[in-house]
Amino acid sequence: MTNVQKAFCILLSMCFFATLAVLPGTFFTGENVYRHLPLYRFLEKRAHMSSYEDIETYKKIAGENGKYLGERARSEQLLAEKGESEELQTPESTPVPEETAIPSKTVKSAKISESDKTPKPEKTTASPENPEPDKSQKPPKSAAQNVRNIQDSTETIAAAVPHPMIDLSPEKLADYNYLLGQFYIVDSNTEADAVQINAEDFLKQDLKITKETDTPQILIYHSHSQETFADSREGEESDTIVGVGDYLTQLLTENYSYQVVHLKEQFDMAGGELDRSAAYDYARDYLEPYLQENPDIQVIIDLHRDGIPEDRHLVTEINGKPTAQILFYNGLSYTTSKGSLDYLPNPYIQQNLAFSFQLEYQAAQYYPQFYRGIYLAGYRYNLHLRPRSLLLEAGAQTNTVQEVKNAMEPFADILDKVLQG
């Protein structure tokens, strides 16, 4: 070995030990030191991938969901009401399978501070818009009243009266840990705090829109237009998520009198081949000028179906129909590794969070076995386009086409309840 080579080796050793002295925790606590390297951070920023795609992460989330939260909460509520009426009995029900659960505990613990299933991060810009005004909302009826109303009804209609399975009292919803545990799944790549996740603030936000218009007011599109289901026929658009969007459009137009536009552009196709690596970028590039041409659009729904392990089936029964369950997806533009993502600004994060929470709140009252939770992820997923932007996961690849189309009926109902106040 030459003197030059020896000197070079000594220099490398000194650099190594100097690094150990500066970043001992990073090396010895098992953290990924390469995340601090500029090249890696650049490549990570460019990579269109969410940890939600990782099967191990998904299993971890599913494993922590536990039993369906309503079974426990309903039992507690009925016991509390028993002293009021000796005749009040727990209604008979078939145990809900574990796959219908929403979490009783989040995957990632939340922090207290201020401040894309396969969605992927995108690089975009946004135009600020004024936040929505406030309004008050009355608390739901008691469990005893709800049970009596259901038993006295001559018709069995799921949404006839509110019948929540969990405690939706303002006192309970003011408990941050309870709120997070009953309504949210927090991805391991992000964090939520008590300032962001505040039920009182969410319920005060006025998300109503008028139906007295001739211009488009609700937009439905699909970042992943090629998503299909267990019994989808090849080449049949009606058997894809786009066909589900057609049915949702029909419901909102004919049954609820909204002005709805359904975009069927294939943002996940490139040169005739499936390519989702830039689907959110393509969708954004199309939607931004479209929204400029249609400024009266106030609600945007990116309709997806989820991707889950093949042995899971996200189905319940509503109004006598097998119905796929739904999950809402919110992006916080914040990751634990990089903090606030300034390259993904979203001035409407709080309005988006309020929108998904109010939908989930209505589902908890009228269709308590319908919803799976609100998934909080680190990126943005084009939810910056309007204050009422929603990424909806309807069922999964293991559901039938009809199960997912059936899910659009209760979803249209809760959407109307939120938009009409």
mmCIF file of C-alpha atoms in Angstrom, residues 42-328:
data_model
loop_
_atom_site.group_PDB
_atom_site.id
_atom_site.type_symbol
_atom_site.label_atom_id
_atom_site.label_comp_id
_atom_site.label_asym_id
_atom_site.label_seq_id
_atom_site.Cartn_x
_atom_site.Cartn_y
_atom_site.Cartn_z
ATOM 1 C CA PHE A 42 -34.002 13.683 -3.476
ATOM 2 C CA LEU A 43 -34.813 10.154 -4.647
ATOM 3 C CA GLU A 44 -37.311 9.640 -1.823
ATOM 4 C CA LYS A 45 -39.033 12.866 -2.766
ATOM 5 C CA ARG A 46 -39.254 11.723 -6.367
ATOM 6 C CA ALA A 47 -40.473 8.234 -5.556
ATOM 7 C CA HIS A 48 -44.231 7.827 -6.098
ATOM 8 C CA MET A 49 -44.867 5.442 -3.248
ATOM 9 C CA SER A 50 -46.830 5.400 -0.017
ATOM 10 C CA SER A 51 -46.105 3.136 2.913
ATOM 11 C CA TYR A 52 -49.760 2.083 2.677
ATOM 12 C CA GLU A 53 -48.745 -0.018 -0.340
ATOM 13 C CA ASP A 54 -46.388 -2.038 1.803
ATOM 14 C CA ILE A 55 -48.129 -5.280 2.747
ATOM 15 C CA GLU A 56 -46.367 -5.447 6.107
ATOM 16 C CA THR A 57 -47.564 -1.950 6.978
ATOM 17 C CA TYR A 58 -51.072 -2.913 5.945
ATOM 18 C CA LYS A 59 -50.981 -6.057 8.093
ATOM 19 C CA LYS A 60 -49.819 -3.964 11.030
ATOM 20 C CA ILE A 61 -52.737 -1.591 10.549
ATOM 21 C CA ALA A 62 -55.231 -4.408 10.141
ATOM 22 C CA GLY A 63 -53.836 -6.198 13.174
ATOM 23 C CA GLU A 64 -54.380 -3.186 15.385
ATOM 24 C CA ASN A 65 -57.946 -2.631 14.259
ATOM 25 C CA GLY A 66 -59.236 -5.256 16.686
ATOM 26 C CA LYS A 67 -62.899 -6.121 16.924
ATOM 27 C CA TYR A 68 -65.500 -3.833 15.490
ATOM 28 C CA LEU A 69 -65.583 -0.775 17.735
ATOM 29 C CA GLY A 70 -69.349 -0.642 17.833
ATOM 30 C CA GLU A 71 -69.774 -3.978 19.601
ATOM 31 C CA ARG A 72 -67.927 -2.677 22.640
ATOM 32 C CA ALA A 73 -69.383 0.826 22.614
ATOM 33 C CA ARG A 74 -72.949 -0.378 22.050
ATOM 34 C CA SER A 75 -72.663 -2.735 25.004
ATOM 35 C CA GLU A 76 -71.409 0.094 27.216
ATOM 36 C CA GLN A 77 -74.189 2.425 26.090
ATOM 37 C CA LEU A 78 -76.953 -0.111 26.650
ATOM 38 C CA LEU A 79 -75.668 -0.924 30.133
ATOM 39 C CA ALA A 80 -75.696 2.777 30.983
ATOM 40 C CA GLU A 81 -79.285 3.106 29.735
ATOM 41 C CA LYS A 82 -80.548 -0.051 31.448
ATOM 42 C CA GLY A 83 -81.496 1.790 34.633
ATOM 43 C CA GLU A 84 -83.803 4.038 32.612
ATOM 44 C CA SER A 85 -85.858 1.152 31.203
ATOM 45 C CA GLU A 86 -85.863 -2.479 32.306
ATOM 46 C CA GLU A 87 -87.378 -3.416 28.964
ATOM 47 C CA LEU A 88 -84.418 -2.104 27.014
ATOM 48 C CA GLN A 89 -82.490 -5.076 25.665
ATOM 49 C CA THR A 90 -79.451 -5.366 23.470
ATOM 50 C CA PRO A 91 -80.761 -5.960 19.922
ATOM 51 C CA GLU A 92 -79.788 -9.288 18.454
ATOM 52 C CA SER A 93 -77.081 -9.080 15.855
ATOM 53 C CA THR A 94 -74.707 -11.301 14.016
ATOM 54 C CA PRO A 95 -71.115 -10.744 15.130
ATOM 55 C CA VAL A 96 -69.391 -8.470 12.658
ATOM 56 C CA PRO A 97 -66.297 -10.052 11.077
ATOM 57 C CA GLU A 98 -62.955 -8.523 11.913
ATOM 58 C CA GLU A 99 -62.443 -7.172 8.409
ATOM 59 C CA THR A 100 -65.258 -4.662 8.955
ATOM 60 C CA ALA A 101 -63.409 -2.995 11.778
ATOM 61 C CA ILE A 102 -62.116 0.490 12.054
ATOM 62 C CA PRO A 103 -59.325 0.975 14.508
ATOM 63 C CA SER A 104 -59.691 1.134 18.244
ATOM 64 C CA LYS A 105 -56.081 2.332 18.324
ATOM 65 C CA THR A 106 -54.049 4.189 15.733
ATOM 66 C CA VAL A 107 -50.976 2.751 14.130
ATOM 67 C CA LYS A 108 -48.881 5.779 14.985
ATOM 68 C CA SER A 109 -49.208 7.705 18.228
ATOM 69 C CA ALA A 110 -50.093 11.353 17.718
ATOM 70 C CA LYS A 111 -48.122 14.365 18.871
ATOM 71 C CA ILE A 112 -49.453 17.558 20.405
ATOM 72 C CA SER A 113 -48.221 20.596 18.499
ATOM 73 C CA GLU A 114 -49.392 23.265 16.055
ATOM 74 C CA SER A 115 -48.794 23.339 12.865
ATOM 75 C CA ASP A 116 -52.323 8.163 -1.860
ATOM 76 C CA LYS A 117 -55.173 1.662 -1.652
ATOM 77 C CA THR A 118 -52.361 3.061 -3.377
ATOM 78 C CA PRO A 119 -52.328 6.799 -3.656
ATOM 79 C CA LYS A 120 -48.892 8.238 -4.339
ATOM 80 C CA PRO A 121 -47.326 11.640 -3.707
ATOM 81 C CA GLU A 122 -47.416 14.321 -6.330
ATOM 82 C CA LYS A 123 -45.797 17.716 -6.870
ATOM 83 C CA THR A 124 -48.353 20.473 -7.341
ATOM 84 C CA THR A 125 -49.285 24.026 -6.478
ATOM 85 C CA ALA A 126 -52.508 25.536 -5.165
ATOM 86 C CA SER A 127 -54.483 28.791 -5.086
ATOM 87 C CA PRO A 128 -55.710 29.873 -1.624
ATOM 88 C CA GLU A 129 -59.417 30.280 -1.027
ATOM 89 C CA ASN A 130 -61.364 31.710 1.912
ATOM 90 C CA PRO A 131 -62.195 29.172 4.641
ATOM 91 C CA GLU A 132 -65.768 28.174 5.306
ATOM 92 C CA PRO A 133 -67.898 29.939 7.989
ATOM 93 C CA ASP A 134 -69.032 28.200 11.164
ATOM 94 C CA LYS A 135 -72.352 26.731 12.302
ATOM 95 C CA SER A 136 -73.567 24.756 15.292
ATOM 96 C CA GLN A 137 -74.800 21.173 15.229
ATOM 97 C CA LYS A 138 -77.032 19.400 17.723
ATOM 98 C CA PRO A 139 -75.838 16.196 19.427
ATOM 99 C CA PRO A 140 -77.445 12.889 18.402
ATOM 100 C CA LYS A 141 -80.300 11.229 20.252
ATOM 101 C CA SER A 142 -79.607 8.829 23.087
ATOM 102 C CA ALA A 143 -79.092 5.126 22.449
ATOM 103 C CA ALA A 144 -82.330 4.255 24.316
ATOM 104 C CA GLN A 145 -84.400 6.540 22.109
ATOM 105 C CA ASN A 146 -82.784 5.142 18.995
ATOM 106 C CA VAL A 147 -83.398 1.506 19.951
ATOM 107 C CA ARG A 148 -87.054 2.189 20.778
ATOM 108 C CA ASN A 149 -87.565 4.031 17.516
ATOM 109 C CA ILE A 150 -86.093 1.141 15.551
ATOM 110 C CA GLN A 151 -88.168 -1.482 17.404
ATOM 111 C CA ASP A 152 -91.404 0.522 16.962
ATOM 112 C CA SER A 153 -90.870 1.075 13.255
ATOM 113 C CA THR A 154 -93.162 -0.870 10.947
ATOM 114 C CA GLU A 155 -90.549 -0.827 8.210
ATOM 115 C CA THR A 156 -86.941 -1.936 8.600
ATOM 116 C CA ILE A 157 -85.013 0.881 6.950
ATOM 117 C CA ALA A 158 -81.401 1.307 8.011
ATOM 118 C CA ALA A 159 -81.379 5.092 7.789
ATOM 119 C CA ALA A 160 -84.882 5.741 9.184
ATOM 120 C CA VAL A 161 -83.518 7.150 12.453
ATOM 121 C CA PRO A 162 -80.044 7.621 13.878
ATOM 122 C CA HIS A 163 -78.780 4.517 15.660
ATOM 123 C CA PRO A 164 -75.127 5.067 16.501
ATOM 124 C CA MET A 165 -73.122 2.213 17.966
ATOM 125 C CA ILE A 166 -70.551 4.494 19.571
ATOM 126 C CA ASP A 167 -70.818 7.400 21.965
ATOM 127 C CA LEU A 168 -71.062 10.571 19.868
ATOM 128 C CA SER A 169 -71.641 12.945 22.751
ATOM 129 C CA PRO A 170 -69.690 16.228 22.664
ATOM 130 C CA GLU A 171 -67.938 15.203 25.875
ATOM 131 C CA LYS A 172 -66.612 11.989 24.363
ATOM 132 C CA LEU A 173 -65.666 13.594 21.054
ATOM 133 C CA ALA A 174 -63.721 16.227 22.976
ATOM 134 C CA ASP A 175 -61.421 13.449 24.203
ATOM 135 C CA TYR A 176 -58.627 13.501 21.614
ATOM 136 C CA ASN A 177 -57.531 9.913 22.195
ATOM 137 C CA TYR A 178 -61.113 8.630 21.994
ATOM 138 C CA LEU A 179 -61.742 10.640 18.833
ATOM 139 C CA LEU A 180 -58.565 9.431 17.171
ATOM 140 C CA GLY A 181 -59.180 5.841 18.172
ATOM 141 C CA GLN A 182 -62.789 5.683 16.976
ATOM 142 C CA PHE A 183 -62.512 7.555 13.687
ATOM 143 C CA TYR A 184 -58.946 7.521 12.388
ATOM 144 C CA ILE A 185 -56.115 5.353 11.110
ATOM 145 C CA VAL A 186 -52.811 7.245 11.145
ATOM 146 C CA ASP A 187 -50.197 6.068 8.667
ATOM 147 C CA SER A 188 -46.767 5.430 10.135
ATOM 148 C CA ASN A 189 -45.253 8.061 7.825
ATOM 149 C CA THR A 190 -47.196 10.991 9.301
ATOM 150 C CA GLU A 191 -48.497 12.467 12.554
ATOM 151 C CA ALA A 192 -51.700 14.163 13.643
ATOM 152 C CA ASP A 193 -52.230 16.478 16.578
ATOM 153 C CA ALA A 194 -55.058 17.714 18.785
ATOM 154 C CA VAL A 195 -55.125 21.053 16.980
ATOM 155 C CA GLN A 196 -55.777 19.409 13.615
ATOM 156 C CA ILE A 197 -58.092 16.669 14.842
ATOM 157 C CA ASN A 198 -60.810 18.557 16.705
ATOM 158 C CA ALA A 199 -64.385 17.270 16.429
ATOM 159 C CA GLU A 200 -65.969 20.466 17.742
ATOM 160 C CA ASP A 201 -64.226 22.556 15.093
ATOM 161 C CA PHE A 202 -65.073 20.010 12.384
ATOM 162 C CA LEU A 203 -68.780 19.944 13.258
ATOM 163 C CA LYS A 204 -68.971 23.744 13.382
ATOM 164 C CA GLN A 205 -67.752 24.135 9.822
ATOM 165 C CA ASP A 206 -70.572 24.970 7.441
ATOM 166 C CA LEU A 207 -70.214 22.680 4.422
ATOM 167 C CA LYS A 208 -73.693 23.243 2.996
ATOM 168 C CA ILE A 209 -74.197 23.988 -0.688
ATOM 169 C CA THR A 210 -77.329 25.029 -2.524
ATOM 170 C CA LYS A 211 -79.157 22.882 -5.065
ATOM 171 C CA GLU A 212 -80.556 25.912 -6.848
ATOM 172 C CA THR A 213 -78.118 26.077 -9.729
ATOM 173 C CA ASP A 214 -77.829 24.991 -13.347
ATOM 174 C CA THR A 215 -74.029 24.794 -13.309
ATOM 175 C CA PRO A 216 -71.901 21.814 -12.217
ATOM 176 C CA GLN A 217 -71.394 21.731 -8.447
ATOM 177 C CA ILE A 218 -70.086 18.204 -7.767
ATOM 178 C CA LEU A 219 -67.231 16.637 -9.722
ATOM 179 C CA ILE A 220 -66.455 12.903 -9.675
ATOM 180 C CA TYR A 221 -63.266 11.553 -11.222
ATOM 181 C CA HIS A 222 -60.862 8.638 -10.888
ATOM 182 C CA SER A 223 -57.094 8.940 -10.507
ATOM 183 C CA HIS A 224 -57.073 5.135 -10.980
ATOM 184 C CA SER A 225 -59.691 4.505 -13.638
ATOM 185 C CA GLN A 226 -58.693 0.897 -14.334
ATOM 186 C CA GLU A 227 -59.574 -0.506 -10.913
ATOM 187 C CA THR A 228 -61.822 -3.563 -11.111
ATOM 188 C CA PHE A 229 -63.576 -5.998 -8.779
ATOM 189 C CA ALA A 230 -63.851 -9.709 -8.075
ATOM 190 C CA ASP A 231 -66.419 -10.390 -10.822
ATOM 191 C CA SER A 232 -65.578 -7.604 -13.271
ATOM 192 C CA ARG A 233 -65.842 -8.552 -16.936
ATOM 193 C CA GLU A 234 -62.809 -7.645 -18.991
ATOM 194 C CA GLY A 235 -63.345 -4.608 -21.170
ATOM 195 C CA GLU A 236 -66.644 -3.637 -19.498
ATOM 196 C CA GLU A 237 -66.387 -0.071 -18.220
ATOM 197 C CA SER A 238 -69.555 -0.560 -16.158
ATOM 198 C CA ASP A 239 -67.711 -3.208 -14.112
ATOM 199 C CA THR A 240 -64.872 -0.862 -13.150
ATOM 200 C CA ILE A 241 -64.652 1.957 -10.633
ATOM 201 C CA VAL A 242 -65.782 4.231 -13.485
ATOM 202 C CA GLY A 243 -69.061 2.285 -13.636
ATOM 203 C CA VAL A 244 -69.443 2.836 -9.900
ATOM 204 C CA GLY A 245 -68.924 6.544 -10.564
ATOM 205 C CA ASP A 246 -71.702 6.423 -13.156
ATOM 206 C CA TYR A 247 -74.088 5.021 -10.563
ATOM 207 C CA LEU A 248 -73.085 7.601 -7.951
ATOM 208 C CA THR A 249 -73.633 10.339 -10.536
ATOM 209 C CA GLN A 250 -77.099 8.942 -11.292
ATOM 210 C CA LEU A 251 -78.033 8.832 -7.595
ATOM 211 C CA LEU A 252 -76.858 12.359 -6.839
ATOM 212 C CA THR A 253 -78.552 13.745 -9.957
ATOM 213 C CA GLU A 254 -81.872 11.895 -9.965
ATOM 214 C CA ASN A 255 -82.467 11.265 -6.258
ATOM 215 C CA TYR A 256 -80.864 14.355 -4.710
ATOM 216 C CA SER A 257 -81.107 16.965 -7.500
ATOM 217 C CA TYR A 258 -77.432 17.963 -7.599
ATOM 218 C CA GLN A 259 -75.633 19.117 -10.725
ATOM 219 C CA VAL A 260 -72.912 16.491 -11.173
ATOM 220 C CA VAL A 261 -70.174 16.036 -13.750
ATOM 221 C CA HIS A 262 -68.385 12.686 -14.045
ATOM 222 C CA LEU A 263 -64.961 12.721 -15.686
ATOM 223 C CA LYS A 264 -63.851 9.401 -17.176
ATOM 224 C CA GLU A 265 -60.361 10.365 -18.323
ATOM 225 C CA GLN A 266 -57.800 7.583 -17.855
ATOM 226 C CA PHE A 267 -55.078 9.244 -15.819
ATOM 227 C CA ASP A 268 -53.450 5.895 -15.023
ATOM 228 C CA MET A 269 -52.913 4.848 -18.642
ATOM 229 C CA ALA A 270 -49.833 5.772 -20.668
ATOM 230 C CA GLY A 271 -49.318 4.598 -24.238
ATOM 231 C CA GLY A 272 -52.057 2.019 -23.842
ATOM 232 C CA GLU A 273 -50.411 0.510 -20.734
ATOM 233 C CA LEU A 274 -51.381 0.754 -17.076
ATOM 234 C CA ASP A 275 -49.043 3.252 -15.379
ATOM 235 C CA ARG A 276 -49.971 4.761 -12.024
ATOM 236 C CA SER A 277 -46.569 6.302 -11.322
ATOM 237 C CA ALA A 278 -47.772 9.772 -12.325
ATOM 238 C CA ALA A 279 -51.566 9.385 -12.259
ATOM 239 C CA TYR A 280 -52.014 12.131 -9.673
ATOM 240 C CA ASP A 281 -49.827 14.496 -11.692
ATOM 241 C CA TYR A 282 -51.834 13.832 -14.859
ATOM 242 C CA ALA A 283 -55.107 14.249 -12.973
ATOM 243 C CA ARG A 284 -53.973 17.551 -11.468
ATOM 244 C CA ASP A 285 -52.828 18.910 -14.818
ATOM 245 C CA TYR A 286 -56.265 18.131 -16.270
ATOM 246 C CA LEU A 287 -58.364 19.249 -13.310
ATOM 247 C CA GLU A 288 -56.815 22.645 -12.630
ATOM 248 C CA PRO A 289 -57.854 24.246 -15.972
ATOM 249 C CA TYR A 290 -61.166 22.356 -15.866
ATOM 250 C CA LEU A 291 -61.980 23.891 -12.493
ATOM 251 C CA GLN A 292 -61.038 27.344 -13.771
ATOM 252 C CA GLU A 293 -63.618 26.856 -16.508
ATOM 253 C CA ASN A 294 -66.179 25.594 -13.977
ATOM 254 C CA PRO A 295 -65.706 27.766 -10.889
ATOM 255 C CA ASP A 296 -69.053 26.755 -9.338
ATOM 256 C CA ILE A 297 -67.830 23.218 -8.629
ATOM 257 C CA GLN A 298 -67.660 23.002 -4.841
ATOM 258 C CA VAL A 299 -67.289 19.275 -4.175
ATOM 259 C CA ILE A 300 -64.628 17.004 -5.690
ATOM 260 C CA ILE A 301 -64.651 13.231 -5.202
ATOM 261 C CA ASP A 302 -61.743 11.079 -6.344
ATOM 262 C CA LEU A 303 -63.449 7.680 -6.335
ATOM 263 C CA HIS A 304 -61.265 4.602 -5.818
ATOM 264 C CA ARG A 305 -61.526 1.054 -4.622
ATOM 265 C CA ASP A 306 -59.057 -0.184 -2.032
ATOM 266 C CA GLY A 307 -56.399 -2.886 -2.401
ATOM 267 C CA ILE A 308 -56.374 -5.423 0.444
ATOM 268 C CA PRO A 309 -55.225 -9.006 1.139
ATOM 269 C CA GLU A 310 -57.189 -11.518 -0.931
ATOM 270 C CA ASP A 311 -58.618 -13.269 2.134
ATOM 271 C CA ARG A 312 -60.495 -10.150 3.323
ATOM 272 C CA HIS A 313 -63.993 -9.125 2.258
ATOM 273 C CA LEU A 314 -65.198 -5.617 3.115
ATOM 274 C CA VAL A 315 -68.959 -6.163 3.158
ATOM 275 C CA THR A 316 -71.915 -5.507 5.429
ATOM 276 C CA GLU A 317 -75.691 -5.429 4.911
ATOM 277 C CA ILE A 318 -77.630 -2.189 4.499
ATOM 278 C CA ASN A 319 -81.330 -2.092 3.630
ATOM 279 C CA GLY A 320 -81.186 -5.817 2.917
ATOM 280 C CA LYS A 321 -78.392 -5.464 0.348
ATOM 281 C CA PRO A 322 -74.793 -6.721 0.553
ATOM 282 C CA THR A 323 -72.858 -3.478 0.695
ATOM 283 C CA ALA A 324 -69.144 -2.794 0.385
ATOM 284 C CA GLN A 325 -67.654 -0.722 3.178
ATOM 285 C CA ILE A 326 -65.962 2.608 2.612
ATOM 286 C CA LEU A 327 -62.864 4.404 3.843
ATOM 287 C CA PHE A 328 -62.004 8.087 3.530
#
